[in-house]
């Protein structure tokens, strides 16, 4: 479910333009190689720091507005790949993604068909049922024990047609999302801090998203670590030479 990974772990594609959280000092601001979710880019990123009682907190603030368009295409491709000769076949309209109240919401028109190939799958494919409807799903990112996680929030259906015992639309979509979220939350490439933060002992502390007055989407990721000044400086040097990798 690459679109979800990309949306939450912030594959960076634009400038870090927003203010850092109160009490943080900017320590890094430069074009940087970034490879998160398997899509390499050069991005202007900012890191901000707060040091207190021997613990270092970092805030990564970035504008992801332009990247949302690519993420919408990832979602459409994920749906298009769910096509079985005998079984479920998915199609979709154009997805729309936004970030209300620190969550990720996508809405999309879906068509799901159920095809059978007869006894023991030996016959020619024939369609048994079709379900259609507009689906809106909210995914909520959160941090638990230093790990980034995601859970399913609100789920709504509208303009639904084709009720059937073979293909109840809400059940089918919820099942698919639940399976993907379980895999995602167990994936270290998703839940742990990116490099070079990980090597220096940083873990996630929080993540949030806001929409600015000029309709830009800004995501802030918070990290914490009981690290020395030497380790923090080493992390910054690595950031400049090797970039960010998830």
PDB file of C-alpha atoms in Angstrom:
ATOM      1  CA  UNK A   1       0.000   0.000   0.000  1.00  0.00           C
ATOM      2  CA  UNK A   2       2.632   2.435  -1.149  1.00  0.00           C
ATOM      3  CA  UNK A   3       0.291   5.430  -1.295  1.00  0.00           C
ATOM      4  CA  UNK A   4      -0.356   5.192   2.459  1.00  0.00           C
ATOM      5  CA  UNK A   5       3.312   4.795   3.342  1.00  0.00           C
ATOM      6  CA  UNK A   6       4.181   7.763   1.165  1.00  0.00           C
ATOM      7  CA  UNK A   7       1.464   9.988   2.567  1.00  0.00           C
ATOM      8  CA  UNK A   8       2.343   9.357   6.197  1.00  0.00           C
ATOM      9  CA  UNK A   9       6.139   9.272   6.145  1.00  0.00           C
ATOM     10  CA  UNK A  10       6.351  12.406   4.042  1.00  0.00           C
ATOM     11  CA  UNK A  11       8.216  11.767   0.859  1.00  0.00           C
ATOM     12  CA  UNK A  12       9.456  15.341   0.552  1.00  0.00           C
ATOM     13  CA  UNK A  13       8.843  17.187  -2.702  1.00  0.00           C
ATOM     14  CA  UNK A  14       8.563  20.846  -1.794  1.00  0.00           C
ATOM     15  CA  UNK A  15      10.001  23.561   0.401  1.00  0.00           C
ATOM     16  CA  UNK A  16       9.915  23.549   4.173  1.00  0.00           C
ATOM     17  CA  UNK A  17       8.100  26.844   4.594  1.00  0.00           C
ATOM     18  CA  UNK A  18       6.209  26.585   7.859  1.00  0.00           C
ATOM     19  CA  UNK A  19       7.193  27.729  11.323  1.00  0.00           C
ATOM     20  CA  UNK A  20       8.735  25.236  13.724  1.00  0.00           C
ATOM     21  CA  UNK A  21       7.035  24.435  17.045  1.00  0.00           C
ATOM     22  CA  UNK A  22       7.516  27.037  19.777  1.00  0.00           C
ATOM     23  CA  UNK A  23      10.754  26.678  21.707  1.00  0.00           C
ATOM     24  CA  UNK A  24      12.708  25.047  18.877  1.00  0.00           C
ATOM     25  CA  UNK A  25      15.787  26.496  17.144  1.00  0.00           C
ATOM     26  CA  UNK A  26      16.562  25.912  13.469  1.00  0.00           C
ATOM     27  CA  UNK A  27      19.713  23.813  13.010  1.00  0.00           C
ATOM     28  CA  UNK A  28      19.460  22.680   9.380  1.00  0.00           C
ATOM     29  CA  UNK A  29      18.027  24.148   6.176  1.00  0.00           C
ATOM     30  CA  UNK A  30      19.372  22.946   2.823  1.00  0.00           C
ATOM     31  CA  UNK A  31      18.543  21.053  -0.381  1.00  0.00           C
ATOM     32  CA  UNK A  32      18.940  17.415   0.615  1.00  0.00           C
ATOM     33  CA  UNK A  33      18.780  13.995  -1.004  1.00  0.00           C
ATOM     34  CA  UNK A  34      15.684  12.246   0.269  1.00  0.00           C
ATOM     35  CA  UNK A  35      14.545   8.680  -0.403  1.00  0.00           C
ATOM     36  CA  UNK A  36      11.413   7.838   1.568  1.00  0.00           C
ATOM     37  CA  UNK A  37       8.959   5.235   0.358  1.00  0.00           C
ATOM     38  CA  UNK A  38      11.162   4.296  -2.596  1.00  0.00           C
ATOM     39  CA  UNK A  39      10.893   7.596  -4.485  1.00  0.00           C
ATOM     40  CA  UNK A  40      14.144   9.644  -4.480  1.00  0.00           C
ATOM     41  CA  UNK A  41      13.985  13.433  -4.684  1.00  0.00           C
ATOM     42  CA  UNK A  42      16.020  16.521  -3.872  1.00  0.00           C
ATOM     43  CA  UNK A  43      14.117  18.534  -1.280  1.00  0.00           C
ATOM     44  CA  UNK A  44      14.628  21.677   0.763  1.00  0.00           C
ATOM     45  CA  UNK A  45      14.144  20.476   4.324  1.00  0.00           C
ATOM     46  CA  UNK A  46      14.449  22.061   7.749  1.00  0.00           C
ATOM     47  CA  UNK A  47      15.302  20.570  11.121  1.00  0.00           C
ATOM     48  CA  UNK A  48      14.634  22.406  14.387  1.00  0.00           C
ATOM     49  CA  UNK A  49      15.989  21.423  17.792  1.00  0.00           C
ATOM     50  CA  UNK A  50      15.088  21.668  21.459  1.00  0.00           C
ATOM     51  CA  UNK A  51      17.493  20.382  24.120  1.00  0.00           C
ATOM     52  CA  UNK A  52      16.285  19.873  27.681  1.00  0.00           C
ATOM     53  CA  UNK A  53      17.436  17.693  30.602  1.00  0.00           C
ATOM     54  CA  UNK A  54      19.896  15.841  28.415  1.00  0.00           C
ATOM     55  CA  UNK A  55      17.274  14.887  25.827  1.00  0.00           C
ATOM     56  CA  UNK A  56      17.240  16.198  22.272  1.00  0.00           C
ATOM     57  CA  UNK A  57      14.006  16.814  20.400  1.00  0.00           C
ATOM     58  CA  UNK A  58      13.951  17.414  16.666  1.00  0.00           C
ATOM     59  CA  UNK A  59      11.156  18.812  14.497  1.00  0.00           C
ATOM     60  CA  UNK A  60      11.089  18.193  10.763  1.00  0.00           C
ATOM     61  CA  UNK A  61       8.659  20.620   9.105  1.00  0.00           C
ATOM     62  CA  UNK A  62       7.860  20.339   5.410  1.00  0.00           C
ATOM     63  CA  UNK A  63       5.370  21.443   2.790  1.00  0.00           C
ATOM     64  CA  UNK A  64       4.009  18.387   0.922  1.00  0.00           C
ATOM     65  CA  UNK A  65       1.401  20.087  -1.256  1.00  0.00           C
ATOM     66  CA  UNK A  66       2.880  19.137  -4.622  1.00  0.00           C
ATOM     67  CA  UNK A  67       3.497  15.576  -3.495  1.00  0.00           C
ATOM     68  CA  UNK A  68      -0.196  14.989  -2.790  1.00  0.00           C
ATOM     69  CA  UNK A  69      -0.827  14.757  -6.554  1.00  0.00           C
ATOM     70  CA  UNK A  70       1.685  11.900  -6.867  1.00  0.00           C
ATOM     71  CA  UNK A  71       0.195  10.189  -3.835  1.00  0.00           C
ATOM     72  CA  UNK A  72      -3.255  10.293  -5.423  1.00  0.00           C
ATOM     73  CA  UNK A  73      -1.844   8.462  -8.439  1.00  0.00           C
ATOM     74  CA  UNK A  74      -0.266   5.869  -6.110  1.00  0.00           C
ATOM     75  CA  UNK A  75      -3.711   5.230  -4.639  1.00  0.00           C
ATOM     76  CA  UNK A  76      -5.252   4.843  -8.092  1.00  0.00           C
ATOM     77  CA  UNK A  77      -2.524   2.389  -9.144  1.00  0.00           C
ATOM     78  CA  UNK A  78      -3.001   0.343  -5.957  1.00  0.00           C
ATOM     79  CA  UNK A  79      -6.689  -0.028  -6.774  1.00  0.00           C
ATOM     80  CA  UNK A  80      -6.023  -0.882 -10.432  1.00  0.00           C
ATOM     81  CA  UNK A  81      -3.704  -3.716  -9.378  1.00  0.00           C
ATOM     82  CA  UNK A  82      -6.472  -5.408  -7.416  1.00  0.00           C
ATOM     83  CA  UNK A  83      -7.714  -7.359 -10.420  1.00  0.00           C
ATOM     84  CA  UNK A  84      -8.201 -11.128 -10.279  1.00  0.00           C
ATOM     85  CA  UNK A  85      -9.352 -13.193 -13.242  1.00  0.00           C
ATOM     86  CA  UNK A  86     -11.524 -15.209 -10.867  1.00  0.00           C
ATOM     87  CA  UNK A  87     -12.539 -13.147  -7.857  1.00  0.00           C
ATOM     88  CA  UNK A  88     -12.557  -9.397  -7.152  1.00  0.00           C
ATOM     89  CA  UNK A  89     -11.804  -6.787  -9.807  1.00  0.00           C
ATOM     90  CA  UNK A  90     -11.483  -3.157  -8.680  1.00  0.00           C
ATOM     91  CA  UNK A  91     -11.788   0.075 -10.671  1.00  0.00           C
ATOM     92  CA  UNK A  92     -11.817   3.682  -9.486  1.00  0.00           C
ATOM     93  CA  UNK A  93     -12.451   7.280 -10.372  1.00  0.00           C
ATOM     94  CA  UNK A  94     -10.055  10.103  -9.527  1.00  0.00           C
ATOM     95  CA  UNK A  95      -8.989  10.081  -5.854  1.00  0.00           C
ATOM     96  CA  UNK A  96      -8.802  13.160  -3.685  1.00  0.00           C
ATOM     97  CA  UNK A  97      -6.554  13.368  -0.617  1.00  0.00           C
ATOM     98  CA  UNK A  98      -6.488  15.978   2.129  1.00  0.00           C
ATOM     99  CA  UNK A  99      -5.288  16.242   5.712  1.00  0.00           C
ATOM    100  CA  UNK A 100      -8.054  17.314   8.132  1.00  0.00           C
ATOM    101  CA  UNK A 101      -7.305  17.547  11.859  1.00  0.00           C
ATOM    102  CA  UNK A 102      -3.928  15.775  11.699  1.00  0.00           C
ATOM    103  CA  UNK A 103      -5.399  12.834   9.774  1.00  0.00           C
ATOM    104  CA  UNK A 104      -5.244  11.642   6.159  1.00  0.00           C
ATOM    105  CA  UNK A 105      -8.553  11.478   4.305  1.00  0.00           C
ATOM    106  CA  UNK A 106      -9.078  10.090   0.841  1.00  0.00           C
ATOM    107  CA  UNK A 107     -12.293   9.947  -1.131  1.00  0.00           C
ATOM    108  CA  UNK A 108     -12.832   8.000  -4.324  1.00  0.00           C
ATOM    109  CA  UNK A 109     -15.519   6.437  -6.513  1.00  0.00           C
ATOM    110  CA  UNK A 110     -15.134   2.629  -6.601  1.00  0.00           C
ATOM    111  CA  UNK A 111     -16.448  -0.161  -8.798  1.00  0.00           C
ATOM    112  CA  UNK A 112     -15.853  -3.695  -7.531  1.00  0.00           C
ATOM    113  CA  UNK A 113     -16.937  -6.775  -9.453  1.00  0.00           C
ATOM    114  CA  UNK A 114     -16.975 -10.398  -8.413  1.00  0.00           C
ATOM    115  CA  UNK A 115     -16.077 -12.927 -11.138  1.00  0.00           C
ATOM    116  CA  UNK A 116     -16.297 -16.715 -11.016  1.00  0.00           C
ATOM    117  CA  UNK A 117     -14.618 -19.309 -13.175  1.00  0.00           C
ATOM    118  CA  UNK A 118     -17.013 -22.136 -12.399  1.00  0.00           C
ATOM    119  CA  UNK A 119     -16.389 -25.373 -10.541  1.00  0.00           C
ATOM    120  CA  UNK A 120     -12.761 -25.653  -9.388  1.00  0.00           C
ATOM    121  CA  UNK A 121     -11.944 -22.574 -11.473  1.00  0.00           C
ATOM    122  CA  UNK A 122     -11.978 -24.503 -14.755  1.00  0.00           C
ATOM    123  CA  UNK A 123     -14.668 -22.530 -16.606  1.00  0.00           C
ATOM    124  CA  UNK A 124     -14.676 -19.260 -18.486  1.00  0.00           C
ATOM    125  CA  UNK A 125     -14.864 -16.167 -16.233  1.00  0.00           C
ATOM    126  CA  UNK A 126     -18.338 -14.753 -15.715  1.00  0.00           C
ATOM    127  CA  UNK A 127     -19.439 -11.826 -13.584  1.00  0.00           C
ATOM    128  CA  UNK A 128     -21.683 -12.642 -10.634  1.00  0.00           C
ATOM    129  CA  UNK A 129     -22.047  -9.229  -9.031  1.00  0.00           C
ATOM    130  CA  UNK A 130     -21.054  -5.594  -9.158  1.00  0.00           C
ATOM    131  CA  UNK A 131     -20.908  -2.985  -6.389  1.00  0.00           C
ATOM    132  CA  UNK A 132     -20.322   0.735  -6.868  1.00  0.00           C
ATOM    133  CA  UNK A 133     -20.191   3.682  -4.519  1.00  0.00           C
ATOM    134  CA  UNK A 134     -18.316   6.750  -3.351  1.00  0.00           C
ATOM    135  CA  UNK A 135     -16.000   5.899  -0.457  1.00  0.00           C
ATOM    136  CA  UNK A 136     -14.431   8.309   2.037  1.00  0.00           C
ATOM    137  CA  UNK A 137     -11.804   6.936   4.418  1.00  0.00           C
ATOM    138  CA  UNK A 138      -9.887   8.661   7.205  1.00  0.00           C
ATOM    139  CA  UNK A 139      -6.548   7.227   8.304  1.00  0.00           C
ATOM    140  CA  UNK A 140      -5.108   8.444  11.605  1.00  0.00           C
ATOM    141  CA  UNK A 141      -1.326   8.400  12.145  1.00  0.00           C
ATOM    142  CA  UNK A 142      -0.118   8.220  15.751  1.00  0.00           C
ATOM    143  CA  UNK A 143       2.987   7.324  17.734  1.00  0.00           C
ATOM    144  CA  UNK A 144       3.144   4.433  20.208  1.00  0.00           C
ATOM    145  CA  UNK A 145       6.324   3.568  22.126  1.00  0.00           C
ATOM    146  CA  UNK A 146       8.381   5.615  19.682  1.00  0.00           C
ATOM    147  CA  UNK A 147       6.910   3.865  16.640  1.00  0.00           C
ATOM    148  CA  UNK A 148       4.876   5.550  13.920  1.00  0.00           C
ATOM    149  CA  UNK A 149       1.577   3.722  13.412  1.00  0.00           C
ATOM    150  CA  UNK A 150      -1.717   4.244  11.556  1.00  0.00           C
ATOM    151  CA  UNK A 151      -5.292   3.203  12.224  1.00  0.00           C
ATOM    152  CA  UNK A 152      -8.565   3.365  10.371  1.00  0.00           C
ATOM    153  CA  UNK A 153     -10.805   6.246  11.416  1.00  0.00           C
ATOM    154  CA  UNK A 154     -14.049   7.360   9.789  1.00  0.00           C
ATOM    155  CA  UNK A 155     -15.437   5.292   6.908  1.00  0.00           C
ATOM    156  CA  UNK A 156     -18.456   6.432   4.888  1.00  0.00           C
ATOM    157  CA  UNK A 157     -20.282   5.252   1.752  1.00  0.00           C
ATOM    158  CA  UNK A 158     -22.611   7.190  -0.528  1.00  0.00           C
ATOM    159  CA  UNK A 159     -24.271   6.749  -3.941  1.00  0.00           C
ATOM    160  CA  UNK A 160     -24.068   3.007  -3.442  1.00  0.00           C
ATOM    161  CA  UNK A 161     -25.575   0.541  -5.959  1.00  0.00           C
ATOM    162  CA  UNK A 162     -25.625  -3.232  -6.388  1.00  0.00           C
ATOM    163  CA  UNK A 163     -26.196  -4.714  -2.936  1.00  0.00           C
ATOM    164  CA  UNK A 164     -25.293  -8.396  -2.979  1.00  0.00           C
ATOM    165  CA  UNK A 165     -24.294 -11.287  -0.749  1.00  0.00           C
ATOM    166  CA  UNK A 166     -21.112 -11.768  -2.799  1.00  0.00           C
ATOM    167  CA  UNK A 167     -19.761  -8.251  -2.594  1.00  0.00           C
ATOM    168  CA  UNK A 168     -20.896  -6.055   0.328  1.00  0.00           C
ATOM    169  CA  UNK A 169     -18.886  -2.953  -0.542  1.00  0.00           C
ATOM    170  CA  UNK A 170     -18.156  -1.729   2.969  1.00  0.00           C
ATOM    171  CA  UNK A 171     -16.962  -5.151   4.128  1.00  0.00           C
ATOM    172  CA  UNK A 172     -14.714  -5.653   1.102  1.00  0.00           C
ATOM    173  CA  UNK A 173     -13.050  -2.236   1.347  1.00  0.00           C
ATOM    174  CA  UNK A 174     -12.659  -2.379   5.145  1.00  0.00           C
ATOM    175  CA  UNK A 175     -11.096  -5.834   4.872  1.00  0.00           C
ATOM    176  CA  UNK A 176      -8.567  -4.666   2.296  1.00  0.00           C
ATOM    177  CA  UNK A 177      -7.633  -1.569   4.296  1.00  0.00           C
ATOM    178  CA  UNK A 178      -7.318  -3.498   7.557  1.00  0.00           C
ATOM    179  CA  UNK A 179      -4.986  -6.029   5.948  1.00  0.00           C
ATOM    180  CA  UNK A 180      -2.795  -3.292   4.484  1.00  0.00           C
ATOM    181  CA  UNK A 181      -2.647  -1.356   7.756  1.00  0.00           C
ATOM    182  CA  UNK A 182      -1.578  -4.474   9.646  1.00  0.00           C
ATOM    183  CA  UNK A 183       1.286  -5.013   7.202  1.00  0.00           C
ATOM    184  CA  UNK A 184       2.207  -1.340   7.328  1.00  0.00           C
ATOM    185  CA  UNK A 185       2.333  -1.117  11.120  1.00  0.00           C
ATOM    186  CA  UNK A 186       4.586  -4.191  11.281  1.00  0.00           C
ATOM    187  CA  UNK A 187       7.008  -2.779   8.688  1.00  0.00           C
ATOM    188  CA  UNK A 188      10.193  -1.333  10.253  1.00  0.00           C
ATOM    189  CA  UNK A 189      10.739   0.837   7.168  1.00  0.00           C
ATOM    190  CA  UNK A 190       7.535   2.617   8.091  1.00  0.00           C
ATOM    191  CA  UNK A 191       7.416   2.777  11.870  1.00  0.00           C
ATOM    192  CA  UNK A 192      10.981   3.708  12.753  1.00  0.00           C
ATOM    193  CA  UNK A 193      12.675   7.080  12.346  1.00  0.00           C
ATOM    194  CA  UNK A 194      14.476   7.625   9.037  1.00  0.00           C
ATOM    195  CA  UNK A 195      18.232   7.538   8.664  1.00  0.00           C
ATOM    196  CA  UNK A 196      20.459   9.153   9.824  1.00  0.00           C
ATOM    197  CA  UNK A 197      18.221   9.811  12.850  1.00  0.00           C
ATOM    198  CA  UNK A 198      17.741   6.106  13.544  1.00  0.00           C
ATOM    199  CA  UNK A 199      21.452   5.356  13.867  1.00  0.00           C
ATOM    200  CA  UNK A 200      21.800   8.065  16.508  1.00  0.00           C
ATOM    201  CA  UNK A 201      18.943   6.718  18.624  1.00  0.00           C
ATOM    202  CA  UNK A 202      16.052   8.995  17.636  1.00  0.00           C
ATOM    203  CA  UNK A 203      12.478   7.696  17.702  1.00  0.00           C
ATOM    204  CA  UNK A 204       9.154   9.234  16.714  1.00  0.00           C
ATOM    205  CA  UNK A 205       7.451  11.465  19.273  1.00  0.00           C
ATOM    206  CA  UNK A 206       4.561  12.777  17.193  1.00  0.00           C
ATOM    207  CA  UNK A 207       3.290  13.740  13.766  1.00  0.00           C
ATOM    208  CA  UNK A 208       0.731  16.288  12.628  1.00  0.00           C
ATOM    209  CA  UNK A 209      -0.605  17.956   9.494  1.00  0.00           C
ATOM    210  CA  UNK A 210      -2.165  21.357   8.903  1.00  0.00           C
ATOM    211  CA  UNK A 211      -3.548  23.350   5.995  1.00  0.00           C
ATOM    212  CA  UNK A 212      -2.297  26.922   5.780  1.00  0.00           C
ATOM    213  CA  UNK A 213      -4.301  30.002   4.855  1.00  0.00           C
ATOM    214  CA  UNK A 214      -3.022  29.734   1.280  1.00  0.00           C
ATOM    215  CA  UNK A 215      -4.084  26.047   1.087  1.00  0.00           C
ATOM    216  CA  UNK A 216      -0.619  24.530   1.493  1.00  0.00           C
ATOM    217  CA  UNK A 217      -0.352  21.160   3.272  1.00  0.00           C
ATOM    218  CA  UNK A 218       2.320  21.206   5.986  1.00  0.00           C
ATOM    219  CA  UNK A 219       3.426  18.158   7.966  1.00  0.00           C
ATOM    220  CA  UNK A 220       5.502  18.284  11.150  1.00  0.00           C
ATOM    221  CA  UNK A 221       7.276  15.170  12.428  1.00  0.00           C
ATOM    222  CA  UNK A 222       8.720  15.171  15.950  1.00  0.00           C
ATOM    223  CA  UNK A 223      11.578  12.950  17.111  1.00  0.00           C
ATOM    224  CA  UNK A 224      13.303  12.528  20.474  1.00  0.00           C
ATOM    225  CA  UNK A 225      16.502  10.890  21.641  1.00  0.00           C
ATOM    226  CA  UNK A 226      18.805  10.814  24.662  1.00  0.00           C
ATOM    227  CA  UNK A 227      21.811  11.710  22.529  1.00  0.00           C
ATOM    228  CA  UNK A 228      24.972  13.711  23.087  1.00  0.00           C
ATOM    229  CA  UNK A 229      25.954  16.899  21.293  1.00  0.00           C
ATOM    230  CA  UNK A 230      28.567  14.834  19.440  1.00  0.00           C
ATOM    231  CA  UNK A 231      25.936  12.383  18.190  1.00  0.00           C
ATOM    232  CA  UNK A 232      23.644  15.226  17.145  1.00  0.00           C
ATOM    233  CA  UNK A 233      26.484  16.891  15.181  1.00  0.00           C
ATOM    234  CA  UNK A 234      27.368  13.569  13.557  1.00  0.00           C
ATOM    235  CA  UNK A 235      23.754  13.170  12.471  1.00  0.00           C
ATOM    236  CA  UNK A 236      23.805  16.596  10.814  1.00  0.00           C
ATOM    237  CA  UNK A 237      27.055  15.806   8.961  1.00  0.00           C
ATOM    238  CA  UNK A 238      25.556  12.560   7.673  1.00  0.00           C
ATOM    239  CA  UNK A 239      22.402  14.390   6.679  1.00  0.00           C
ATOM    240  CA  UNK A 240      24.438  16.777   4.515  1.00  0.00           C
ATOM    241  CA  UNK A 241      26.451  14.053   2.777  1.00  0.00           C
ATOM    242  CA  UNK A 242      24.037  11.126   2.511  1.00  0.00           C
ATOM    243  CA  UNK A 243      20.615  12.676   2.876  1.00  0.00           C
ATOM    244  CA  UNK A 244      17.509  11.128   4.411  1.00  0.00           C
ATOM    245  CA  UNK A 245      16.470   7.512   3.858  1.00  0.00           C
ATOM    246  CA  UNK A 246      13.464   5.619   5.181  1.00  0.00           C
TER     247      UNK A 246
END
